[in-house]
Short mmCIF file of C-alpha atoms and ligand atoms in Angstrom, two decimals:
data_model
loop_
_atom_site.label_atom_id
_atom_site.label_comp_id
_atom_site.label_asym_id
_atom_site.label_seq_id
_atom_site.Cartn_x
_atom_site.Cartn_y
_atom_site.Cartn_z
CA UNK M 136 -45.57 25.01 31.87
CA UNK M 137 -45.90 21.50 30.72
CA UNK M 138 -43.55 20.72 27.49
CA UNK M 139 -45.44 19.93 24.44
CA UNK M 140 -43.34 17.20 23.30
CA UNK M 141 -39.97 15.72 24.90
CA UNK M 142 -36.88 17.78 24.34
CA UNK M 143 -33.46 15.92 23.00
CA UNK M 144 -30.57 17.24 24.55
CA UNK M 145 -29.14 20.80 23.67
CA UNK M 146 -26.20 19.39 22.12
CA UNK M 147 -27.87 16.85 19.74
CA UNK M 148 -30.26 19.95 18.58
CA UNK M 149 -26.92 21.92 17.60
CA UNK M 150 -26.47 18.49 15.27
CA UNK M 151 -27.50 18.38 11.73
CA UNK M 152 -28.51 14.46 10.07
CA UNK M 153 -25.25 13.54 8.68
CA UNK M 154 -26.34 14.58 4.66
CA UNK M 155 -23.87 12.43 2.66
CA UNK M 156 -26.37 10.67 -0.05
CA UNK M 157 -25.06 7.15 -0.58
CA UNK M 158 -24.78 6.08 -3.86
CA UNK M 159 -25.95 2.80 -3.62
CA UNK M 160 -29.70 3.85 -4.52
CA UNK M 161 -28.57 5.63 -7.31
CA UNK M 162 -26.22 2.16 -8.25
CA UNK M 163 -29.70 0.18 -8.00
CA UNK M 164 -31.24 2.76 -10.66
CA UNK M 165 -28.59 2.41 -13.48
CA UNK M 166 -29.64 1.25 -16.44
CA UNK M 167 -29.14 -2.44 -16.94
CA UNK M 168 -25.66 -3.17 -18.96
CA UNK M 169 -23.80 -0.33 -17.05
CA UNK M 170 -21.55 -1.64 -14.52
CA UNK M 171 -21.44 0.77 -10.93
CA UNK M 172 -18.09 2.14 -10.71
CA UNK M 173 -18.11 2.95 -6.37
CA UNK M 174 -15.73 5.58 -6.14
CA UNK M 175 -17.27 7.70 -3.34
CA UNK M 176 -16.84 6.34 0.33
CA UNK M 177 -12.89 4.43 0.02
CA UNK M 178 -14.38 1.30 0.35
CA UNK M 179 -12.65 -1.69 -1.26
CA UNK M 180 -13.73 -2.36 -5.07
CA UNK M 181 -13.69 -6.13 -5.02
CA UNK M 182 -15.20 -8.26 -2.62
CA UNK M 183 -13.23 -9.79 0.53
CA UNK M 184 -11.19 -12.62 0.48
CA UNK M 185 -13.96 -16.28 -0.55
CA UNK M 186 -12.82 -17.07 3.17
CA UNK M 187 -14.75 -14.44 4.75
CA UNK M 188 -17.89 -15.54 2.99
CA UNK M 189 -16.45 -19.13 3.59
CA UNK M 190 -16.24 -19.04 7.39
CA UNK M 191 -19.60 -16.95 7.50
CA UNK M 192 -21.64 -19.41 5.76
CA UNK M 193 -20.09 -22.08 7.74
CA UNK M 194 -20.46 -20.41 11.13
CA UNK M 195 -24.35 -20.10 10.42
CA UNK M 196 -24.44 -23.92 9.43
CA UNK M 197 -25.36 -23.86 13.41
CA UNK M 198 -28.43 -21.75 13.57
CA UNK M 199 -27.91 -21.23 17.09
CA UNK M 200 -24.96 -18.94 16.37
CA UNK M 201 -27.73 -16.10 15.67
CA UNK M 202 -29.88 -16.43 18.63
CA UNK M 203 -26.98 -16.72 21.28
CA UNK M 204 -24.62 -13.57 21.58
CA UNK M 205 -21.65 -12.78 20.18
CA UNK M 206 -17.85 -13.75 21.46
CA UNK M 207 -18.29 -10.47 23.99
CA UNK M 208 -15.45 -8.39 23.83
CA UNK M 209 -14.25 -9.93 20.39
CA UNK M 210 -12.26 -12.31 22.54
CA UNK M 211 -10.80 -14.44 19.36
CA UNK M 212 -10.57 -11.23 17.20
CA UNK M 213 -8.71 -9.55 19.36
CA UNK M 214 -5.96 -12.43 20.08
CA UNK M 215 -5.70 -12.44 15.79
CA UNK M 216 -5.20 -8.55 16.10
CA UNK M 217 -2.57 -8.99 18.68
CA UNK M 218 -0.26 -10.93 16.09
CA UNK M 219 -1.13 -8.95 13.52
CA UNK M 220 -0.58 -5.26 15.38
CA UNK M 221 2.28 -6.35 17.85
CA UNK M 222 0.26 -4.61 20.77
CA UNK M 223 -1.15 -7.48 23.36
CA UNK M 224 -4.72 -8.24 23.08
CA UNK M 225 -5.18 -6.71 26.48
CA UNK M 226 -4.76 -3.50 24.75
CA UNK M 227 -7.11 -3.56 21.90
CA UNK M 228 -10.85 -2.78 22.21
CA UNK M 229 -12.78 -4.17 18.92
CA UNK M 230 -15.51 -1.58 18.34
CA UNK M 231 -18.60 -1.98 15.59
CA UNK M 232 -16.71 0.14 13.06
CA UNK M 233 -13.86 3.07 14.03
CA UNK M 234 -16.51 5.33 14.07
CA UNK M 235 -18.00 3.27 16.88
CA UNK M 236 -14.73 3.77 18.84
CA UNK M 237 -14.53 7.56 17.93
CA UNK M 238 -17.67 7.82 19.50
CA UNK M 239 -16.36 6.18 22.77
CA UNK M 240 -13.68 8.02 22.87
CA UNK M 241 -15.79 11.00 22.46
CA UNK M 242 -17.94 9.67 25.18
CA UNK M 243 -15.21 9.14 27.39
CA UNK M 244 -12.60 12.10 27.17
CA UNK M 245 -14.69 15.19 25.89
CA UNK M 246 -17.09 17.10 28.11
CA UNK M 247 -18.55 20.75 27.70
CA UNK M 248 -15.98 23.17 27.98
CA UNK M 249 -12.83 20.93 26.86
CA UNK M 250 -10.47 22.13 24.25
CA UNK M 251 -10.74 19.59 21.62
CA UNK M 252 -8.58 19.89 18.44
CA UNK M 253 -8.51 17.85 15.10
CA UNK M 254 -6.02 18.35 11.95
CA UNK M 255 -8.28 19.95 9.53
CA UNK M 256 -9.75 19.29 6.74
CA UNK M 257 -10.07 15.66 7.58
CA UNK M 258 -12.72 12.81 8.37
CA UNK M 259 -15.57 14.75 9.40
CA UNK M 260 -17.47 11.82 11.72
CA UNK M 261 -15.04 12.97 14.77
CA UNK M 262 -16.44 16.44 15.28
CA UNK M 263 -20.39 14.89 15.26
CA UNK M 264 -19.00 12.86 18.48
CA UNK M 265 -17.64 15.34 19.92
CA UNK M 266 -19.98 18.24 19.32
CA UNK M 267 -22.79 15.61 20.88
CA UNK M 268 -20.19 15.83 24.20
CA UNK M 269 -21.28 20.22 23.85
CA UNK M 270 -17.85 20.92 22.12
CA UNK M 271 -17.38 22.98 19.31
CA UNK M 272 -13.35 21.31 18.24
CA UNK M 273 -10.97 24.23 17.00
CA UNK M 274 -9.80 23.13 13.41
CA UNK M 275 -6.27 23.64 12.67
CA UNK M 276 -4.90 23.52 9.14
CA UNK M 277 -1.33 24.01 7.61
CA UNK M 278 -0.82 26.99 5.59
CA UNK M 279 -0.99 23.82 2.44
CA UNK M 280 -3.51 21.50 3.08
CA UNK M 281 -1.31 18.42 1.89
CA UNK M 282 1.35 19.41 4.52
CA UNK M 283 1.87 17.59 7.33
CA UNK M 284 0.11 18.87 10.19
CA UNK M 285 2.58 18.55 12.97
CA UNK M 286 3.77 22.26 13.29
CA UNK M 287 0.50 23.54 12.81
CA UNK M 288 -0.60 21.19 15.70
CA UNK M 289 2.51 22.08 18.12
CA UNK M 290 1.59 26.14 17.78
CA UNK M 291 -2.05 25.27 18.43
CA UNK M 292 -2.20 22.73 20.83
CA UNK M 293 -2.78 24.31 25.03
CA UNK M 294 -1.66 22.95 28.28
CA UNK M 295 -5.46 22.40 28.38
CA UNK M 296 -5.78 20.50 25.75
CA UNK M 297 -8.07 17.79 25.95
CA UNK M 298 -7.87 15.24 22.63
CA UNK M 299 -6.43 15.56 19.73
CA UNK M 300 -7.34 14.04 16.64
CA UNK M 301 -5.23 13.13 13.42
CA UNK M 302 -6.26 11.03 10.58
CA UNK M 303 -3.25 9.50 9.06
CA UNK M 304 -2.61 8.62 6.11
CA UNK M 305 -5.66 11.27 6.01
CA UNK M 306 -8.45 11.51 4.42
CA UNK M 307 -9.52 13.03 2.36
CA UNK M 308 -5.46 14.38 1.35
CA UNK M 309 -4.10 11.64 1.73
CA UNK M 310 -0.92 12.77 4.11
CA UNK M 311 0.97 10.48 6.75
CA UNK M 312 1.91 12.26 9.54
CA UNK M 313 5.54 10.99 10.44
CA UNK M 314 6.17 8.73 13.38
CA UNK M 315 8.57 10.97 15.08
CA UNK M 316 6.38 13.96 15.09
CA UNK M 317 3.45 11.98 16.43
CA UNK M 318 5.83 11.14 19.33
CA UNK M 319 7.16 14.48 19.90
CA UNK M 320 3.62 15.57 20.08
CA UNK M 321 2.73 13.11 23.17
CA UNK M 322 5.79 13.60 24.93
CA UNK M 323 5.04 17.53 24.91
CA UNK M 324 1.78 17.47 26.31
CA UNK M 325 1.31 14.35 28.54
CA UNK M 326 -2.26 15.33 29.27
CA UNK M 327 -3.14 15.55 26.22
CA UNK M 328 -5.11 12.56 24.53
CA UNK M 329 -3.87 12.08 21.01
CA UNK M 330 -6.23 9.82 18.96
CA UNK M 331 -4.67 8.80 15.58
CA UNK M 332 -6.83 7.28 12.75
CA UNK M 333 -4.90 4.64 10.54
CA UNK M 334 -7.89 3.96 8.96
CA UNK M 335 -5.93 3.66 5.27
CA UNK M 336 -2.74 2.09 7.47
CA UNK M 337 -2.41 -1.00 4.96
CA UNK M 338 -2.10 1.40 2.31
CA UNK M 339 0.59 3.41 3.95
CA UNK M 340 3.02 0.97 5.55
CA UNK M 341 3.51 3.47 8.45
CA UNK M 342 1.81 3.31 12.08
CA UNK M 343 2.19 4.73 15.07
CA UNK M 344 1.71 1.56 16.99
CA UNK M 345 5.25 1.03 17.79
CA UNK M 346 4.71 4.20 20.02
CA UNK M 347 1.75 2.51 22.47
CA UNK M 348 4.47 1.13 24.66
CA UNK M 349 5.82 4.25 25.76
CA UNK M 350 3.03 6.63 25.28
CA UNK M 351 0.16 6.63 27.59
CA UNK M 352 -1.56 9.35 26.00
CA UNK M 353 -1.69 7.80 22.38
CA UNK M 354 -5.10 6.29 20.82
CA UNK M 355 -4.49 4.83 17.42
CA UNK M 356 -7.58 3.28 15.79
CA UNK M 357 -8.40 1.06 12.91
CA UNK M 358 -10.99 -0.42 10.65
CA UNK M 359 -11.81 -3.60 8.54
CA UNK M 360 -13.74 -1.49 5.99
CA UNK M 361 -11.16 -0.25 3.53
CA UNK M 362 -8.34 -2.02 2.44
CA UNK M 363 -9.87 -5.68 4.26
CA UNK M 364 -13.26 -4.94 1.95
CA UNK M 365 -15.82 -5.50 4.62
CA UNK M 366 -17.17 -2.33 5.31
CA UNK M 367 -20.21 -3.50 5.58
CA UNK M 368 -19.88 -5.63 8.29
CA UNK M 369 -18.63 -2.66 10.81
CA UNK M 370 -15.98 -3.70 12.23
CA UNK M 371 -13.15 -1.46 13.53
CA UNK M 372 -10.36 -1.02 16.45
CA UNK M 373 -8.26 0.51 18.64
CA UNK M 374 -5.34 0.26 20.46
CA UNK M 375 -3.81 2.13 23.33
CA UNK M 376 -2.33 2.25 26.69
CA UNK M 377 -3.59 0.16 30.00
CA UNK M 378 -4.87 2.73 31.63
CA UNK M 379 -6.54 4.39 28.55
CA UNK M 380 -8.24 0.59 27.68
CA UNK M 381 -9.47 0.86 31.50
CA UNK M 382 -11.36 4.06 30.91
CA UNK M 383 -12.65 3.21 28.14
CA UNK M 384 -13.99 -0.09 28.89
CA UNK M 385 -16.02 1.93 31.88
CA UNK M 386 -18.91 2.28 28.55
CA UNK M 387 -17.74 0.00 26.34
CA UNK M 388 -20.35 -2.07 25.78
CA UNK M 389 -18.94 -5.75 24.82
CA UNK M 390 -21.85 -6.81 22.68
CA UNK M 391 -21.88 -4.35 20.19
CA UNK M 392 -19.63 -5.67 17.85
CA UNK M 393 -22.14 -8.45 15.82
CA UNK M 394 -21.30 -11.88 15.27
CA UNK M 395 -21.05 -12.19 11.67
CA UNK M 396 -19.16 -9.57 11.99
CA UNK M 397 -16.15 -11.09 14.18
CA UNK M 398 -16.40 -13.81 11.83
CA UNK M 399 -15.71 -12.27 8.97
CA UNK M 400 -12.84 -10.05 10.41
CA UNK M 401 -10.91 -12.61 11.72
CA UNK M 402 -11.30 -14.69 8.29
CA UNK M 403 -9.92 -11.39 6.37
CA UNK M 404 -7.57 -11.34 8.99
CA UNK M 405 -6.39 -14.60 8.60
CA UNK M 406 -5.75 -14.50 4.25
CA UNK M 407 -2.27 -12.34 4.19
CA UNK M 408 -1.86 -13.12 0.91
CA UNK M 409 -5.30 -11.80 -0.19
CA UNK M 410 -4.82 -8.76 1.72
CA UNK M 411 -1.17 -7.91 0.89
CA UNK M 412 -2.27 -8.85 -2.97
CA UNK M 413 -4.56 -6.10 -3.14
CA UNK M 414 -2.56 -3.10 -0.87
CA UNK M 415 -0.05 -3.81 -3.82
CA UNK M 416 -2.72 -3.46 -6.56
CA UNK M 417 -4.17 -0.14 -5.13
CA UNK M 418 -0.70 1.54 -5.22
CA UNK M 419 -0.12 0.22 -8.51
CA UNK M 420 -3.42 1.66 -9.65
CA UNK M 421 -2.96 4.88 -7.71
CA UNK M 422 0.17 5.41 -10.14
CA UNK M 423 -1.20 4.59 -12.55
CA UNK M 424 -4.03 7.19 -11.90
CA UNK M 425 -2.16 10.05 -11.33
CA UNK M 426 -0.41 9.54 -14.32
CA UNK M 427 -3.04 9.13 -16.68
CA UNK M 428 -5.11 11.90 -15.23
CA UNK M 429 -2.37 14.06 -15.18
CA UNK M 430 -1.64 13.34 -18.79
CA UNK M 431 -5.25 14.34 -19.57
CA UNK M 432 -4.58 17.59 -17.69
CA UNK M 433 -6.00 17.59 -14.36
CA UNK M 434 -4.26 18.77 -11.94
CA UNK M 435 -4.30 14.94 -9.16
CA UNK M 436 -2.57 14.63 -5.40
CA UNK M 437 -1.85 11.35 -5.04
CA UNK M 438 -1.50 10.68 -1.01
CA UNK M 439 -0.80 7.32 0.72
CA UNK M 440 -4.38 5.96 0.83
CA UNK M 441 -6.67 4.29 -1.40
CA UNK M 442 -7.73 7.46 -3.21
CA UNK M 443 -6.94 10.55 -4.85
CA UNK M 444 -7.99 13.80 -5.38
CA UNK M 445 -8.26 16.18 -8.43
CA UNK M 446 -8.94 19.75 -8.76
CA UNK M 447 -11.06 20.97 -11.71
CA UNK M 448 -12.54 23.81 -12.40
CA UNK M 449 -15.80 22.55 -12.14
CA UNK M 450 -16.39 20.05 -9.59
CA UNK M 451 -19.92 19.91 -9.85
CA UNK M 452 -20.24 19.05 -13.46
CA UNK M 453 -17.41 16.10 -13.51
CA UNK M 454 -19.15 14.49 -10.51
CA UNK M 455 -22.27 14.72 -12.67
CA UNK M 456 -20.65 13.51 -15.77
CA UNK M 457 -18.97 10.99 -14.31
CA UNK M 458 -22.29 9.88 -12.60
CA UNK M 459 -24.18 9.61 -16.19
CA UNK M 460 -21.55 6.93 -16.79
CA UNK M 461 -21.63 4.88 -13.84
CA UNK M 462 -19.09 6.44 -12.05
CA UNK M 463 -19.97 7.74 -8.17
CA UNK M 464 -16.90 9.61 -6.94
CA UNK M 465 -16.83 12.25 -3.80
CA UNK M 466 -17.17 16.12 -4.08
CA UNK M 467 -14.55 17.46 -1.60
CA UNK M 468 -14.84 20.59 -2.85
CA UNK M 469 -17.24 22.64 0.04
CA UNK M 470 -14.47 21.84 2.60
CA UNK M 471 -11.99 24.80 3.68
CA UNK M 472 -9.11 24.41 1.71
CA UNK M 473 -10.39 22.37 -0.29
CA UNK M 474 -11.75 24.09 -3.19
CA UNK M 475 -12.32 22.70 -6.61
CA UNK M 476 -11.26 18.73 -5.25
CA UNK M 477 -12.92 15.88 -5.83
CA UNK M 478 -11.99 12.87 -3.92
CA UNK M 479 -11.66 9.59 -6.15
CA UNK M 480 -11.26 6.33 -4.63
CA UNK M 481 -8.52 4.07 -5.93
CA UNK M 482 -9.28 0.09 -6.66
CA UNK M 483 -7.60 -2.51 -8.54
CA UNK M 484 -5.67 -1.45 -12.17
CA UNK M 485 -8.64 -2.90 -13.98
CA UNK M 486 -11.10 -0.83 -12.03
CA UNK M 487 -9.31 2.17 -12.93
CA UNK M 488 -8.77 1.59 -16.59
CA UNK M 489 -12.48 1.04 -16.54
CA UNK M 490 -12.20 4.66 -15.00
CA UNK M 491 -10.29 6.13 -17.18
CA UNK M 492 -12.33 4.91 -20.54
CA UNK M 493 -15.37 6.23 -19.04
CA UNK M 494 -13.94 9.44 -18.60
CA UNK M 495 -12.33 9.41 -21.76
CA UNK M 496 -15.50 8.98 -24.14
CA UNK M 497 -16.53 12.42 -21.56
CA UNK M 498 -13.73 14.13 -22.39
CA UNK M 499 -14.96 13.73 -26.40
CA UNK M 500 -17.89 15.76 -25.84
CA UNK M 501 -16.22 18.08 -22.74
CA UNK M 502 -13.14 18.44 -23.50
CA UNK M 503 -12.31 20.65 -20.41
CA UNK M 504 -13.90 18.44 -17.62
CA UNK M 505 -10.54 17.91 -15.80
CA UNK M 506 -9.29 21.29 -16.08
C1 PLP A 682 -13.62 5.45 6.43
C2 PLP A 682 -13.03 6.08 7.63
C3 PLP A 682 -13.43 5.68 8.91
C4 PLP A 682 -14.65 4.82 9.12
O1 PLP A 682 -14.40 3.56 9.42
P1 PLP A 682 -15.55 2.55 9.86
O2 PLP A 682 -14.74 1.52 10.53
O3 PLP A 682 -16.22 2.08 8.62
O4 PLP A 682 -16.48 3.25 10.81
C5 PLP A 682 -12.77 6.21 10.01
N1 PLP A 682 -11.79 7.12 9.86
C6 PLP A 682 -11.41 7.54 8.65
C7 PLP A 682 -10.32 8.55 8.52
C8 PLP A 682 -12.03 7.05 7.50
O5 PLP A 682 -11.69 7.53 6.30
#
C-alpha cells in the first residue's frame, strides 16, 4: 500500500517538541515600568563585555563578511581556546552551542541497542540526542540528589557501556563531581566514552581538562552562553583526545558555527578582566542568596553554578507570584528527586537584591511562599 504521507523515522516519533516556554514573550508583555528579572534558563544577567558588541559591529563594517562563510572550523577561536583551556587547538572542536556538540557526540557514539548512561537528574537536552540515536539512556541517581554521583556511576556503569554523561558543576543541583573520581571512572572502563559538561566551569574553578592528556576516553564540553553572556549567539566546545576529535570530525560539519558568532566569542574570550569580574560577582551574589532566602525560611542548595535551588511547599504558586512581579525563575519540581525545587538563576548582587525586594513585598501578602 502506498503511504499517505512520508513517515519520520521511528525514533524521532518516540520524541516529544522540547515544551520549555521561554520567557521572553511573556518579558515583551510586562507592563511598561516593570523591569524583567530572567531567572529561568542560567543565562548571564548583564550583557557581554562592550568588546563583543565592539568587534561585531566592526567586523560587519565589511559587508562582505555576511555573504562569504565563516572562519570554517573556528580556526582563530579555537587557537584563543587553546591558551585559555591548556589543551592544543588540534583538540578542540567549536560547535554552534554545547548542545550542538552533544548532538554530535550523540551522532557519533550511540546507536540502537547501546547502553547509554547519564547522572540523573541533570540537563535534560542529552537524552533528546540520544533517544533520536533509538536509545532509551538508564538514569542513575545517588540515594541524595546533591551527592556526588561517582559511586552511583561505578555500581551502574557495564563492560558494555557505551557513553556516559555527567554535567558538572550540574545542573540543575549544582554538584562538581571531583577530578579524581572522574579519572578513576575512565581508567576503569577504557571503552567507555565519558562526556563531561562544564557548562557552569567558570563558576566552579574545577575541570577535568587536565585529564585529556592521559585519557582517551574523556569528552569534556563547554559553552559561551552562561558565565561569557552570549547565549544567544550559540557558541559552545569541546575538547578531547586525538583519536576521539578524528571521529568526530567524520560529521562535523565546519560551517555550522556562524560568523558573528566566532566573533563575538573570541572578543569575550579575549576581556579576562570582564569575565573574571563577573564569576566573582555571581558567587558573591549566590551567598548572598542563600543567606537571605534562608533567613526568610526557605529551605536553598546553593551548588557551584550560577544558580540555586529552593524547595517550597508550593512550587507552582511562587513561580506564579514571582512571575506577577517580573520575576521568571525555573520549576524543577516534576523531575525525580526533585520535588518541591525551583531552580533560580544567580546574577550580579544588584540583580539579586532586586530579587529579594520583589519577593519581599510577596511575602506581605503570602507570608508562607518560601516554606
Ligand atoms: C545551559 C547548558 C547547556 C547549553 O549550552 P548551549 O551552549 O547554550 O547549547 C549545556 N549543558 C548544560 C549542563 C547546561 O546547563
Amino acid at each position: 500500500m502506498e503511504a499517505q504521507e512520508p513517515r519520520p523515522c521511528r525514533n524521532v516519533l518516540g520524541l516529544a517538541p522540547y515544551d520549555a516556554v521561554s520567557s521572553l514573550a511573556a518579558i515583551r508583555e510586562l507592563p511598561e515600568g516593570v523591569e524583567p528579572l530572567k531567572l529561568d534558563w542560567n543565562e548571564s544577567t548583564i550583557p557581554p563585555s562592550p568588546r563583543v558588541i565592539e568587534a561585531i559591529v566592526k567586523f560587519l563594517e565589511n559587508a562582505h563578511h555576511l555573504n562569504w562563510y565563516p572562519d570554517l572550523g573556528a580556526r582563530r577561536l579555537r587557537e584563543a581556546l587553546a591558551s585559555y583551556t591548556g589543551v592544543p587547538a588540534e583538540r578542540i572542536l567549536v560547535t554552534n552551542g554545547s548542545d550542538d556538540g552533544l548532538d554530535l557526540l550523540c551522532r557519533t557514539y550511540v546507536e540502537g541497542g547501546d547502553d547509554v548512561v547519564v547522572a540523573w537528574p541533570t540537563y535534560g537536552h542529552f537524552l533528546v540526542f540520544a533517544r533520536a540515536r533509538g536509545v532509551e539512556p538508564r538514569l542513575v541517581m545517588p540515594p541524595d540528589p546533591f551527592e556526588v554521583p561517582a559511586a552511583a556511576l561505578r555500581d551502574a556503569i557495564r563492560p558494555d557501556t557505551k557513553v556516559v554523561y555527567v554535567a558538572s558543576p550540574n545542573n540543575p543541583t549544582g554538584v562538581v563531581t571531583p577530578v579524581e573520581e572522574v579519572a578513576r571512572l575512565c581508567r576503569g572502563r577504557p571503552g567507555t566514552l565519558f562526556i563531561v559538561d562544564e557548562a557552569y566551569y567558570e563558576f566552579s574553578g574545577v575541570t577535568c581538562t587536565g585529564l585529556l592528556a592521559e585519557m582517551p576516553n574523556l569528552v569534556v564540553a563547554r559553552t559561551f552562553s552562561k558565565c561569557f553572556g552570549i547565549a544567544g549567539l550559540r557558541v559552545g566546545y569541546m575538547m578531547a583526545s586525538d583519536s576521539v576529535i578524528a571521529h568526530l570530525s567524520r560529521l562535523y560539519n565546519p560551517k555550522s558555527v556562524n560568523a558573528l558568532g566566532q566573533v563575538g566569542a573570541l572578543a569575550a574570550l579575549e576581556d579576562i578582566e570582564s569575565r573574571k569580574r563577573y564569576v566573582r560577582e555571581v558567587r558573591e551574589a549566590r551567598s548572598l542568596l542563600v543567606r537571605e532566602l534562608s533567613a526568610r525560611g526557605a529551605t536553598v542548595r546553593g551548588g557551584e553554578a550560577n544558580f540555586v535551588m529552593v524547595r517550597v511547599s508550593s512550587p507552582h504558586r511562587l513561580v506564579k507570584a514571582l512571575e506577577s512581579v517580573g520575576v521568571f525563575v525555573r520549576d524543577r519540581s516534576q523531575m525525580k528527586g526533585l520535588e518541591g525545587f525551583v531552580r533560580i538563576t544567580v546574577g550580579t548582587v544588584e540583580h539579586m537584591r532586586d530579587l529579594l525586594g520583589r519577593i519581599d513585598r510577596l511575602l506581605q501578602v503570602e507570608p508562607d511562599l518560601l516554606h
